[in-house]
């Protein structure tokens, strides 16, 4: 009678462990998860926003300065684009690297297709876009950014996804915008827009995926492409974008992907100036300028569009400012600490996370009271990316 | 020597089973999941959109005619609002009922708070809103819709969530709109707007959570409340909303929550008429009318706003029409089958699911080619709800 009992006890114990394991590790929704890029250590911290805690760390991702991420459509996987040309697929449930490849010598960001099947990376060296199977990370298409008569290859920037299995990107050296339709992965259809302006340095796409806008480093303006009307070609807008009484040194190029659209207004960092530009999206004209604490880097809208949060380049990168989009006034100046690099809003906007690199921590704020709710450790945190991005166009 | 080995073998077998269970059942993202309401059987089918398949069924949910659902912020749980007053919390990972309560005699929909902590239900009988702890389903606040001098209670309709932990709803009998601020769950702050018009029958909130618009059954127009400027009170709009050369019988009240906002235009079902109204959201005036196949029920925008999909009341409920939002022309008429009750777009818009009740099936369409991709069985399917709703305001 003893043996069966002990086996039964063992079975119970093992099943208990099994259920416990399942409950703690696996049986969990992924809608409230996120990752924080820890640039110095080449690691990623997995976090959750329901109780604002850390769930673990994934290491060995290489050079993560300026790294960004996209999510698989089921939110189990994130694809991390490293500056060193590394593309790493991580499993945020099991907290491990699934696959890691060095896909180029130097890269600057990526995107995931509308259907979630394709991951695209934009490269500086060699210049072009490589497109991988999201499941296996096998190369499915290589689009070298060849331009001119000598077979030169341009650096590629401002890569975004667009509806209809498209990727849109800009060629820094060539001054071109390309739209790649990947409906048939074996036959990418590339539409090229040439002579769009000098040195596009970054770009954004509106939340509905219709307008692609690139900033021009070599000229005083921007360029807009209406993806619903490609035949109309590109159009210059905001010729006063970088204008001012005197030129200021640019401490950090602003990130265009952080541009905020709220109602009919877009809020954008003025290059080099201590200003946020307000743009009327009905005709893409300048609608005003808001004086701010420093040179803006990210200008981000709370998901309901009622407030805009702004961080700044050195020497003002210890500060965050909050702008009311009705009055266009600054309603709060926060100084969370040195090196505020990035912000990420909860998808419904109740809280916002900020990475404070030089203090090795993340701070979470209530977006109504504008009070800090909690702070926790992270190793030189930079980008913060929540899984809700999986369901957004252009993110 | 035999006993230790057999225990070891048992341990291996159990661990193997454990890992297999974990791998098959638990280790999965929830971003591509959804549920289909099976109204006749009181069951819910759990589906996934990555390969378009069914993952199982949860039964015992009571009367699910006219049922709707919201999701927990982590996407593990759905809250199903039944017509019979039942509120059921289901676990879509483990595919089981977590808790089920009968919270009233007759209810008409619900909402989940911005922070995901509170689930609200609007009731006909007794008229009012009950608010429950999303975790335990314990009642945390009861807001009877009392109006007038005799202590009458109104039926409540058009309940939505809004930023800042608010719920907004309308009182059918009283002709009032109430805004409940639940920041302190122990002290709900209710702001009441009286004399808003006769018999509000349904309402919507814009995707940014700013404008709440109720349709009036007893009058020829609608009423708008700007939640950013409550002091301004309500405002009548679209006085020609139900107008026409002759009154037509209304076979099914259109659902306002299905209204489509695309760019600066809203597309809404014209009550009783074979038309979709186009509204300019800059001044809330009528901007046009599009003739369609029948009385529209749901008028829904593809997530990028480029197309509008419309289904119809009997006797035209075998049809779907697709409208181009630039030309305002119908670009396709589909006849998937009798009883097309509801549509749900993938969050990035590549595919759309439609429930075809009388044929006991779901059909999935490519939104570019407008071709049916796949169909599978469901028992008298009605509402379809994908987990990406967890991250949207007002859904």
mmCIF file of N, CA and C in Angstrom, chain A residues 2-3 6-7 10-11 14-15 18 21-22 26-32 49-51 73-76 93-94 112-117 161 163-164 208 210 226-229 264 282 302-306 325-326 346-350 368 388 390-394, chain B residues 2-3 6-7 10-11 14-15 18 21-22 26-32 49-51 73-76 93-94 112-117 161 163-164 208 210 226-229 263-264 282 302-306 325-326 346-350 368 388 390-394:
data_model
loop_
_atom_site.group_PDB
_atom_site.id
_atom_site.type_symbol
_atom_site.label_atom_id
_atom_site.label_comp_id
_atom_site.label_asym_id
_atom_site.label_seq_id
_atom_site.Cartn_x
_atom_site.Cartn_y
_atom_site.Cartn_z
ATOM 1 N N UNK A 2 2.106 1.078 0.394
ATOM 2 C CA UNK A 2 2.939 2.278 0.499
ATOM 3 C C UNK A 2 3.341 2.824 -0.868
ATOM 4 N N UNK A 3 3.724 1.872 -1.759
ATOM 5 C CA UNK A 3 4.226 2.352 -3.048
ATOM 6 C C UNK A 3 3.201 3.173 -3.824
ATOM 7 N N UNK A 6 2.901 6.588 -2.444
ATOM 8 C CA UNK A 6 4.019 7.519 -2.639
ATOM 9 C C UNK A 6 4.075 8.000 -4.097
ATOM 10 N N UNK A 7 3.746 7.078 -4.992
ATOM 11 C CA UNK A 7 3.678 7.520 -6.396
ATOM 12 C C UNK A 7 2.579 8.560 -6.574
ATOM 13 N N UNK A 10 3.765 11.696 -5.226
ATOM 14 C CA UNK A 10 4.714 12.305 -6.160
ATOM 15 C C UNK A 10 3.957 12.925 -7.337
ATOM 16 N N UNK A 11 2.979 12.171 -7.814
ATOM 17 C CA UNK A 11 2.189 12.675 -8.948
ATOM 18 C C UNK A 11 1.504 14.000 -8.565
ATOM 19 N N UNK A 14 4.108 16.716 -8.356
ATOM 20 C CA UNK A 14 4.552 17.145 -9.687
ATOM 21 C C UNK A 14 3.465 17.916 -10.406
ATOM 22 N N UNK A 15 2.239 17.434 -10.304
ATOM 23 C CA UNK A 15 1.148 18.133 -10.964
ATOM 24 C C UNK A 15 0.949 19.512 -10.358
ATOM 25 N N UNK A 18 3.549 21.615 -11.677
ATOM 26 C CA UNK A 18 3.192 21.855 -13.076
ATOM 27 C C UNK A 18 2.161 22.967 -13.186
ATOM 28 N N UNK A 21 3.715 26.238 -12.121
ATOM 29 C CA UNK A 21 4.542 26.742 -13.216
ATOM 30 C C UNK A 21 3.666 27.368 -14.291
ATOM 31 N N UNK A 22 2.631 26.610 -14.635
ATOM 32 C CA UNK A 22 1.753 27.079 -15.704
ATOM 33 C C UNK A 22 1.116 28.403 -15.311
ATOM 34 N N UNK A 26 3.066 30.834 -17.606
ATOM 35 C CA UNK A 26 2.441 30.795 -18.915
ATOM 36 C C UNK A 26 1.042 31.390 -18.983
ATOM 37 N N UNK A 27 0.212 31.088 -17.977
ATOM 38 C CA UNK A 27 -1.201 31.431 -18.122
ATOM 39 C C UNK A 27 -1.407 32.908 -17.866
ATOM 40 N N UNK A 28 -1.179 33.676 -18.886
ATOM 41 C CA UNK A 28 -1.200 35.117 -18.702
ATOM 42 C C UNK A 28 -1.514 35.765 -20.034
ATOM 43 N N UNK A 29 -2.334 36.790 -19.995
ATOM 44 C CA UNK A 29 -2.520 37.587 -21.194
ATOM 45 C C UNK A 29 -1.259 38.381 -21.461
ATOM 46 N N UNK A 30 -1.107 38.815 -22.710
ATOM 47 C CA UNK A 30 0.094 39.585 -23.062
ATOM 48 C C UNK A 30 -0.231 41.034 -23.414
ATOM 49 N N UNK A 31 -1.480 41.433 -23.202
ATOM 50 C CA UNK A 31 -1.895 42.769 -23.605
ATOM 51 C C UNK A 31 -1.321 43.897 -22.775
ATOM 52 N N UNK A 32 -0.853 43.606 -21.576
ATOM 53 C CA UNK A 32 -0.323 44.652 -20.699
ATOM 54 C C UNK A 32 1.193 44.540 -20.548
ATOM 55 N N UNK A 49 2.206 46.503 -17.196
ATOM 56 C CA UNK A 49 1.669 47.803 -16.793
ATOM 57 C C UNK A 49 0.462 47.698 -15.860
ATOM 58 N N UNK A 50 -0.001 46.480 -15.564
ATOM 59 C CA UNK A 50 -1.189 46.378 -14.709
ATOM 60 C C UNK A 50 -0.855 46.693 -13.260
ATOM 61 N N UNK A 51 0.321 46.216 -12.802
ATOM 62 C CA UNK A 51 0.774 46.577 -11.461
ATOM 63 C C UNK A 51 2.124 47.285 -11.531
ATOM 64 N N UNK A 73 2.031 39.893 -34.217
ATOM 65 C CA UNK A 73 0.603 40.195 -34.107
ATOM 66 C C UNK A 73 -0.049 39.531 -32.900
ATOM 67 N N UNK A 74 0.559 38.431 -32.405
ATOM 68 C CA UNK A 74 -0.005 37.782 -31.218
ATOM 69 C C UNK A 74 0.625 38.301 -29.930
ATOM 70 N N UNK A 75 1.611 39.192 -30.053
ATOM 71 C CA UNK A 75 2.300 39.821 -28.912
ATOM 72 C C UNK A 75 3.253 38.881 -28.177
ATOM 73 N N UNK A 76 3.467 37.679 -28.674
ATOM 74 C CA UNK A 76 4.419 36.807 -27.972
ATOM 75 C C UNK A 76 5.861 37.201 -28.251
ATOM 76 N N UNK A 93 7.223 35.905 -23.462
ATOM 77 C CA UNK A 93 6.558 35.031 -22.483
ATOM 78 C C UNK A 93 7.618 34.146 -21.810
ATOM 79 N N UNK A 94 8.399 33.461 -22.624
ATOM 80 C CA UNK A 94 9.440 32.591 -22.062
ATOM 81 C C UNK A 94 10.727 33.345 -21.735
ATOM 82 N N UNK A 112 7.104 46.147 -39.144
ATOM 83 C CA UNK A 112 6.484 44.846 -39.387
ATOM 84 C C UNK A 112 5.269 45.059 -40.275
ATOM 85 N N UNK A 113 5.078 44.131 -41.224
ATOM 86 C CA UNK A 113 4.024 44.313 -42.219
ATOM 87 C C UNK A 113 2.636 44.236 -41.593
ATOM 88 N N UNK A 114 1.660 44.754 -42.332
ATOM 89 C CA UNK A 114 0.277 44.769 -41.862
ATOM 90 C C UNK A 114 -0.190 43.385 -41.407
ATOM 91 N N UNK A 115 0.195 42.340 -42.106
ATOM 92 C CA UNK A 115 -0.269 40.997 -41.741
ATOM 93 C C UNK A 115 0.630 40.325 -40.708
ATOM 94 N N UNK A 116 1.710 40.990 -40.315
ATOM 95 C CA UNK A 116 2.600 40.424 -39.309
ATOM 96 C C UNK A 116 3.549 39.355 -39.815
ATOM 97 N N UNK A 117 3.560 39.119 -41.128
ATOM 98 C CA UNK A 117 4.383 38.021 -41.667
ATOM 99 C C UNK A 117 5.794 38.456 -42.029
ATOM 100 N N UNK A 161 5.709 50.856 -41.790
ATOM 101 C CA UNK A 161 4.739 50.005 -42.481
ATOM 102 C C UNK A 161 3.536 50.863 -42.863
ATOM 103 N N UNK A 163 -0.699 50.377 -44.681
ATOM 104 C CA UNK A 163 -1.731 49.405 -45.066
ATOM 105 C C UNK A 163 -1.485 48.836 -46.470
ATOM 106 N N UNK A 164 -2.007 47.641 -46.721
ATOM 107 C CA UNK A 164 -1.831 47.001 -48.018
ATOM 108 C C UNK A 164 -0.457 46.371 -48.164
ATOM 109 N N UNK A 208 -3.404 56.886 -39.272
ATOM 110 C CA UNK A 208 -4.276 56.141 -40.184
ATOM 111 C C UNK A 208 -3.495 55.539 -41.357
ATOM 112 N N UNK A 210 -2.021 57.091 -43.831
ATOM 113 C CA UNK A 210 -2.244 57.742 -45.126
ATOM 114 C C UNK A 210 -1.104 58.666 -45.553
ATOM 115 N N UNK A 226 1.070 61.489 -50.076
ATOM 116 C CA UNK A 226 -0.265 60.963 -49.777
ATOM 117 C C UNK A 226 -0.343 59.553 -50.365
ATOM 118 N N UNK A 227 -0.319 58.553 -49.494
ATOM 119 C CA UNK A 227 -0.262 57.171 -49.976
ATOM 120 C C UNK A 227 -1.576 56.727 -50.633
ATOM 121 N N UNK A 228 -2.636 57.499 -50.450
ATOM 122 C CA UNK A 228 -3.888 57.179 -51.125
ATOM 123 C C UNK A 228 -3.875 57.705 -52.558
ATOM 124 N N UNK A 229 -2.948 58.616 -52.839
ATOM 125 C CA UNK A 229 -2.907 59.242 -54.165
ATOM 126 C C UNK A 229 -1.460 59.348 -54.640
ATOM 127 N N UNK A 264 -7.174 67.922 -35.290
ATOM 128 C CA UNK A 264 -6.689 68.359 -36.602
ATOM 129 C C UNK A 264 -5.313 68.992 -36.551
ATOM 130 N N UNK A 282 -5.236 69.906 -41.912
ATOM 131 C CA UNK A 282 -6.194 70.033 -43.016
ATOM 132 C C UNK A 282 -5.496 70.548 -44.275
ATOM 133 N N UNK A 302 -0.754 62.177 -25.654
ATOM 134 C CA UNK A 302 -1.505 61.222 -24.855
ATOM 135 C C UNK A 302 -2.549 60.614 -25.789
ATOM 136 N N UNK A 303 -2.882 59.325 -25.651
ATOM 137 C CA UNK A 303 -3.745 58.694 -26.653
ATOM 138 C C UNK A 303 -5.070 59.402 -26.926
ATOM 139 N N UNK A 304 -5.588 60.167 -25.978
ATOM 140 C CA UNK A 304 -6.819 60.901 -26.257
ATOM 141 C C UNK A 304 -6.546 62.265 -26.883
ATOM 142 N N UNK A 305 -5.264 62.620 -27.057
ATOM 143 C CA UNK A 305 -4.921 63.862 -27.741
ATOM 144 C C UNK A 305 -5.092 65.127 -26.910
ATOM 145 N N UNK A 306 -5.413 65.003 -25.638
ATOM 146 C CA UNK A 306 -5.696 66.218 -24.862
ATOM 147 C C UNK A 306 -4.418 66.893 -24.360
ATOM 148 N N UNK A 325 -3.563 70.744 -25.334
ATOM 149 C CA UNK A 325 -3.743 70.949 -26.776
ATOM 150 C C UNK A 325 -4.899 71.894 -27.104
ATOM 151 N N UNK A 326 -5.716 72.243 -26.126
ATOM 152 C CA UNK A 326 -6.763 73.245 -26.392
ATOM 153 C C UNK A 326 -6.219 74.659 -26.245
ATOM 154 N N UNK A 346 0.492 54.232 -21.794
ATOM 155 C CA UNK A 346 -0.430 53.109 -21.828
ATOM 156 C C UNK A 346 -1.385 53.342 -22.993
ATOM 157 N N UNK A 347 -1.880 52.280 -23.630
ATOM 158 C CA UNK A 347 -2.686 52.499 -24.833
ATOM 159 C C UNK A 347 -3.940 53.330 -24.610
ATOM 160 N N UNK A 348 -4.520 53.282 -23.420
ATOM 161 C CA UNK A 348 -5.708 54.102 -23.168
ATOM 162 C C UNK A 348 -5.353 55.361 -22.385
ATOM 163 N N UNK A 349 -4.053 55.567 -22.153
ATOM 164 C CA UNK A 349 -3.581 56.890 -21.763
ATOM 165 C C UNK A 349 -3.538 57.233 -20.293
ATOM 166 N N UNK A 350 -3.915 56.337 -19.396
ATOM 167 C CA UNK A 350 -3.977 56.688 -17.980
ATOM 168 C C UNK A 350 -2.619 56.955 -17.351
ATOM 169 N N UNK A 368 -3.250 62.280 -15.398
ATOM 170 C CA UNK A 368 -4.229 63.277 -14.957
ATOM 171 C C UNK A 368 -3.645 64.169 -13.865
ATOM 172 N N UNK A 388 0.771 46.832 -27.105
ATOM 173 C CA UNK A 388 -0.365 47.382 -27.850
ATOM 174 C C UNK A 388 0.064 47.939 -29.205
ATOM 175 N N UNK A 390 1.485 46.352 -31.369
ATOM 176 C CA UNK A 390 1.230 45.292 -32.358
ATOM 177 C C UNK A 390 -0.003 45.601 -33.194
ATOM 178 N N UNK A 391 -0.909 46.393 -32.633
ATOM 179 C CA UNK A 391 -2.208 46.594 -33.274
ATOM 180 C C UNK A 391 -2.358 47.960 -33.921
ATOM 181 N N UNK A 392 -1.254 48.686 -34.019
ATOM 182 C CA UNK A 392 -1.307 50.026 -34.572
ATOM 183 C C UNK A 392 -0.619 50.080 -35.930
ATOM 184 N N UNK A 393 -1.126 50.917 -36.797
ATOM 185 C CA UNK A 393 -0.515 51.155 -38.102
ATOM 186 C C UNK A 393 0.705 52.050 -37.904
ATOM 187 N N UNK A 394 1.832 51.703 -38.530
ATOM 188 C CA UNK A 394 2.995 52.585 -38.556
ATOM 189 C C UNK A 394 3.841 52.587 -37.301
ATOM 190 N N UNK B 2 14.124 -1.259 -8.995
ATOM 191 C CA UNK B 2 12.993 -1.011 -9.893
ATOM 192 C C UNK B 2 12.171 0.206 -9.464
ATOM 193 N N UNK B 3 11.987 0.303 -8.155
ATOM 194 C CA UNK B 3 11.125 1.390 -7.680
ATOM 195 C C UNK B 3 11.632 2.790 -8.044
ATOM 196 N N UNK B 6 11.083 3.452 -11.701
ATOM 197 C CA UNK B 6 9.698 3.678 -12.142
ATOM 198 C C UNK B 6 9.200 5.051 -11.693
ATOM 199 N N UNK B 7 9.662 5.450 -10.506
ATOM 200 C CA UNK B 7 9.275 6.800 -10.063
ATOM 201 C C UNK B 7 9.880 7.853 -10.992
ATOM 202 N N UNK B 10 7.997 7.864 -14.109
ATOM 203 C CA UNK B 10 6.740 8.566 -13.882
ATOM 204 C C UNK B 10 6.981 10.078 -13.862
ATOM 205 N N UNK B 11 8.066 10.455 -13.156
ATOM 206 C CA UNK B 11 8.396 11.881 -13.060
ATOM 207 C C UNK B 11 8.603 12.466 -14.469
ATOM 208 N N UNK B 14 5.353 12.650 -16.326
ATOM 209 C CA UNK B 14 4.516 13.745 -15.841
ATOM 210 C C UNK B 14 5.070 15.096 -16.262
ATOM 211 N N UNK B 15 6.385 15.227 -16.151
ATOM 212 C CA UNK B 15 6.996 16.493 -16.544
ATOM 213 C C UNK B 15 6.794 16.752 -18.030
ATOM 214 N N UNK B 18 3.445 17.817 -18.492
ATOM 215 C CA UNK B 18 3.354 19.173 -17.966
ATOM 216 C C UNK B 18 3.853 20.186 -18.994
ATOM 217 N N UNK B 21 1.526 20.319 -21.951
ATOM 218 C CA UNK B 21 0.347 21.104 -21.585
ATOM 219 C C UNK B 21 0.669 22.583 -21.635
ATOM 220 N N UNK B 22 1.797 22.905 -20.998
ATOM 221 C CA UNK B 22 2.182 24.309 -20.925
ATOM 222 C C UNK B 22 2.377 24.873 -22.327
ATOM 223 N N UNK B 26 -0.812 27.046 -22.811
ATOM 224 C CA UNK B 26 -0.560 28.320 -22.157
ATOM 225 C C UNK B 26 0.392 29.259 -22.883
ATOM 226 N N UNK B 27 1.465 28.716 -23.463
ATOM 227 C CA UNK B 27 2.516 29.609 -23.952
ATOM 228 C C UNK B 27 2.114 30.235 -25.278
ATOM 229 N N UNK B 28 1.369 31.301 -25.181
ATOM 230 C CA UNK B 28 0.808 31.896 -26.381
ATOM 231 C C UNK B 28 0.507 33.357 -26.094
ATOM 232 N N UNK B 29 0.811 34.203 -27.054
ATOM 233 C CA UNK B 29 0.375 35.581 -26.922
ATOM 234 C C UNK B 29 -1.129 35.643 -27.085
ATOM 235 N N UNK B 30 -1.729 36.721 -26.600
ATOM 236 C CA UNK B 30 -3.185 36.852 -26.687
ATOM 237 C C UNK B 30 -3.607 37.993 -27.611
ATOM 238 N N UNK B 31 -2.636 38.580 -28.310
ATOM 239 C CA UNK B 31 -2.933 39.747 -29.134
ATOM 240 C C UNK B 31 -3.753 39.460 -30.369
ATOM 241 N N UNK B 32 -3.784 38.219 -30.808
ATOM 242 C CA UNK B 32 -4.519 37.871 -32.026
ATOM 243 C C UNK B 32 -5.764 37.045 -31.721
ATOM 244 N N UNK B 49 -6.788 35.109 -35.108
ATOM 245 C CA UNK B 49 -6.790 35.705 -36.441
ATOM 246 C C UNK B 49 -5.496 35.477 -37.215
ATOM 247 N N UNK B 50 -4.483 34.838 -36.595
ATOM 248 C CA UNK B 50 -3.219 34.659 -37.313
ATOM 249 C C UNK B 50 -3.341 33.594 -38.387
ATOM 250 N N UNK B 51 -4.061 32.516 -38.077
ATOM 251 C CA UNK B 51 -4.331 31.504 -39.096
ATOM 252 C C UNK B 51 -5.841 31.333 -39.293
ATOM 253 N N UNK B 73 -7.391 44.474 -19.423
ATOM 254 C CA UNK B 73 -6.252 45.161 -20.027
ATOM 255 C C UNK B 73 -5.147 44.190 -20.453
ATOM 256 N N UNK B 74 -5.092 43.014 -19.818
ATOM 257 C CA UNK B 74 -4.059 42.040 -20.202
ATOM 258 C C UNK B 74 -4.559 41.073 -21.260
ATOM 259 N N UNK B 75 -5.832 41.182 -21.637
ATOM 260 C CA UNK B 75 -6.466 40.364 -22.680
ATOM 261 C C UNK B 75 -6.753 38.920 -22.259
ATOM 262 N N UNK B 76 -6.530 38.585 -20.992
ATOM 263 C CA UNK B 76 -6.832 37.205 -20.586
ATOM 264 C C UNK B 76 -8.336 36.993 -20.380
ATOM 265 N N UNK B 93 -7.899 32.182 -22.181
ATOM 266 C CA UNK B 93 -6.728 31.292 -22.282
ATOM 267 C C UNK B 93 -7.131 29.888 -21.828
ATOM 268 N N UNK B 94 -7.697 29.797 -20.642
ATOM 269 C CA UNK B 94 -8.113 28.487 -20.108
ATOM 270 C C UNK B 94 -9.496 28.069 -20.608
ATOM 271 N N UNK B 112 -15.604 49.105 -19.859
ATOM 272 C CA UNK B 112 -14.549 48.886 -18.868
ATOM 273 C C UNK B 112 -13.777 50.197 -18.712
ATOM 274 N N UNK B 113 -13.410 50.505 -17.469
ATOM 275 C CA UNK B 113 -12.777 51.794 -17.186
ATOM 276 C C UNK B 113 -11.391 51.893 -17.819
ATOM 277 N N UNK B 114 -10.918 53.127 -17.954
ATOM 278 C CA UNK B 114 -9.614 53.386 -18.566
ATOM 279 C C UNK B 114 -8.505 52.543 -17.935
ATOM 280 N N UNK B 115 -8.532 52.369 -16.634
ATOM 281 C CA UNK B 115 -7.468 51.613 -15.964
ATOM 282 C C UNK B 115 -7.744 50.123 -15.918
ATOM 283 N N UNK B 116 -8.905 49.702 -16.424
ATOM 284 C CA UNK B 116 -9.221 48.283 -16.468
ATOM 285 C C UNK B 116 -9.684 47.697 -15.149
ATOM 286 N N UNK B 117 -9.882 48.544 -14.119
ATOM 287 C CA UNK B 117 -10.242 48.025 -12.789
ATOM 288 C C UNK B 117 -11.745 47.901 -12.579
ATOM 289 N N UNK B 161 -16.995 54.080 -21.972
ATOM 290 C CA UNK B 161 -15.922 54.580 -21.105
ATOM 291 C C UNK B 161 -15.332 55.823 -21.760
ATOM 292 N N UNK B 163 -11.793 58.769 -21.161
ATOM 293 C CA UNK B 163 -10.556 59.007 -20.419
ATOM 294 C C UNK B 163 -10.822 59.646 -19.050
ATOM 295 N N UNK B 164 -9.898 59.434 -18.128
ATOM 296 C CA UNK B 164 -10.059 60.000 -16.798
ATOM 297 C C UNK B 164 -11.013 59.202 -15.931
ATOM 298 N N UNK B 208 -11.104 59.240 -29.997
ATOM 299 C CA UNK B 208 -10.218 59.914 -29.048
ATOM 300 C C UNK B 208 -10.893 60.141 -27.696
ATOM 301 N N UNK B 210 -13.370 62.125 -26.967
ATOM 302 C CA UNK B 210 -13.744 63.512 -26.685
ATOM 303 C C UNK B 210 -15.242 63.814 -26.838
ATOM 304 N N UNK B 226 -19.324 67.674 -25.603
ATOM 305 C CA UNK B 226 -17.865 67.758 -25.696
ATOM 306 C C UNK B 226 -17.305 67.516 -24.297
ATOM 307 N N UNK B 227 -16.716 66.349 -24.088
ATOM 308 C CA UNK B 227 -16.260 65.973 -22.742
ATOM 309 C C UNK B 227 -15.063 66.800 -22.279
ATOM 310 N N UNK B 228 -14.415 67.512 -23.204
ATOM 311 C CA UNK B 228 -13.319 68.400 -22.812
ATOM 312 C C UNK B 228 -13.857 69.733 -22.293
ATOM 313 N N UNK B 229 -15.133 70.000 -22.584
ATOM 314 C CA UNK B 229 -15.731 71.281 -22.207
ATOM 315 C C UNK B 229 -17.143 71.061 -21.691
ATOM 316 N N UNK B 263 -10.797 60.226 -41.311
ATOM 317 C CA UNK B 263 -10.342 61.583 -41.562
ATOM 318 C C UNK B 263 -11.257 62.560 -40.841
ATOM 319 N N UNK B 264 -11.771 63.545 -41.540
ATOM 320 C CA UNK B 264 -12.659 64.524 -40.916
ATOM 321 C C UNK B 264 -14.130 64.202 -41.131
ATOM 322 N N UNK B 282 -15.736 68.629 -38.386
ATOM 323 C CA UNK B 282 -15.192 69.932 -37.991
ATOM 324 C C UNK B 282 -16.297 70.822 -37.433
ATOM 325 N N UNK B 302 -12.809 50.672 -42.008
ATOM 326 C CA UNK B 302 -11.558 49.917 -41.977
ATOM 327 C C UNK B 302 -10.589 50.763 -41.142
ATOM 328 N N UNK B 303 -9.715 50.133 -40.347
ATOM 329 C CA UNK B 303 -8.888 50.925 -39.422
ATOM 330 C C UNK B 303 -8.102 52.063 -40.071
ATOM 331 N N UNK B 304 -7.788 51.986 -41.335
ATOM 332 C CA UNK B 304 -7.084 53.097 -41.977
ATOM 333 C C UNK B 304 -8.054 54.139 -42.541
ATOM 334 N N UNK B 305 -9.354 53.890 -42.419
ATOM 335 C CA UNK B 305 -10.339 54.874 -42.833
ATOM 336 C C UNK B 305 -10.570 54.971 -44.329
ATOM 337 N N UNK B 306 -9.963 54.112 -45.112
ATOM 338 C CA UNK B 306 -10.084 54.271 -46.561
ATOM 339 C C UNK B 306 -11.381 53.702 -47.106
ATOM 340 N N UNK B 325 -14.009 56.017 -49.172
ATOM 341 C CA UNK B 325 -14.246 57.279 -48.453
ATOM 342 C C UNK B 325 -13.707 58.500 -49.192
ATOM 343 N N UNK B 326 -12.942 58.303 -50.249
ATOM 344 C CA UNK B 326 -12.515 59.458 -51.049
ATOM 345 C C UNK B 326 -13.568 59.828 -52.080
ATOM 346 N N UNK B 346 -9.631 43.203 -38.294
ATOM 347 C CA UNK B 346 -8.340 43.052 -37.629
ATOM 348 C C UNK B 346 -7.852 44.455 -37.271
ATOM 349 N N UNK B 347 -7.092 44.591 -36.181
ATOM 350 C CA UNK B 347 -6.741 45.954 -35.745
ATOM 351 C C UNK B 347 -5.959 46.751 -36.772
ATOM 352 N N UNK B 348 -5.181 46.105 -37.623
ATOM 353 C CA UNK B 348 -4.448 46.843 -38.649
ATOM 354 C C UNK B 348 -5.141 46.744 -40.008
ATOM 355 N N UNK B 349 -6.310 46.113 -40.036
ATOM 356 C CA UNK B 349 -7.221 46.283 -41.153
ATOM 357 C C UNK B 349 -7.090 45.356 -42.343
ATOM 358 N N UNK B 350 -6.195 44.404 -42.307
ATOM 359 C CA UNK B 350 -5.976 43.554 -43.472
ATOM 360 C C UNK B 350 -7.135 42.633 -43.786
ATOM 361 N N UNK B 368 -8.477 44.180 -49.134
ATOM 362 C CA UNK B 368 -7.949 44.776 -50.365
ATOM 363 C C UNK B 368 -8.618 44.165 -51.592
ATOM 364 N N UNK B 388 -7.794 43.268 -29.360
ATOM 365 C CA UNK B 388 -7.196 44.591 -29.527
ATOM 366 C C UNK B 388 -8.116 45.695 -28.994
ATOM 367 N N UNK B 390 -9.117 45.869 -26.149
ATOM 368 C CA UNK B 390 -8.654 46.181 -24.791
ATOM 369 C C UNK B 390 -7.886 47.490 -24.746
ATOM 370 N N UNK B 391 -7.323 47.875 -25.886
ATOM 371 C CA UNK B 391 -6.403 49.016 -25.906
ATOM 372 C C UNK B 391 -7.011 50.255 -26.554
ATOM 373 N N UNK B 392 -8.312 50.219 -26.787
ATOM 374 C CA UNK B 392 -8.973 51.332 -27.453
ATOM 375 C C UNK B 392 -9.880 52.073 -26.477
ATOM 376 N N UNK B 393 -9.979 53.355 -26.656
ATOM 377 C CA UNK B 393 -10.901 54.185 -25.881
ATOM 378 C C UNK B 393 -12.319 53.969 -26.415
ATOM 379 N N UNK B 394 -13.259 53.767 -25.520
ATOM 380 C CA UNK B 394 -14.670 53.747 -25.897
ATOM 381 C C UNK B 394 -15.166 52.450 -26.506
#
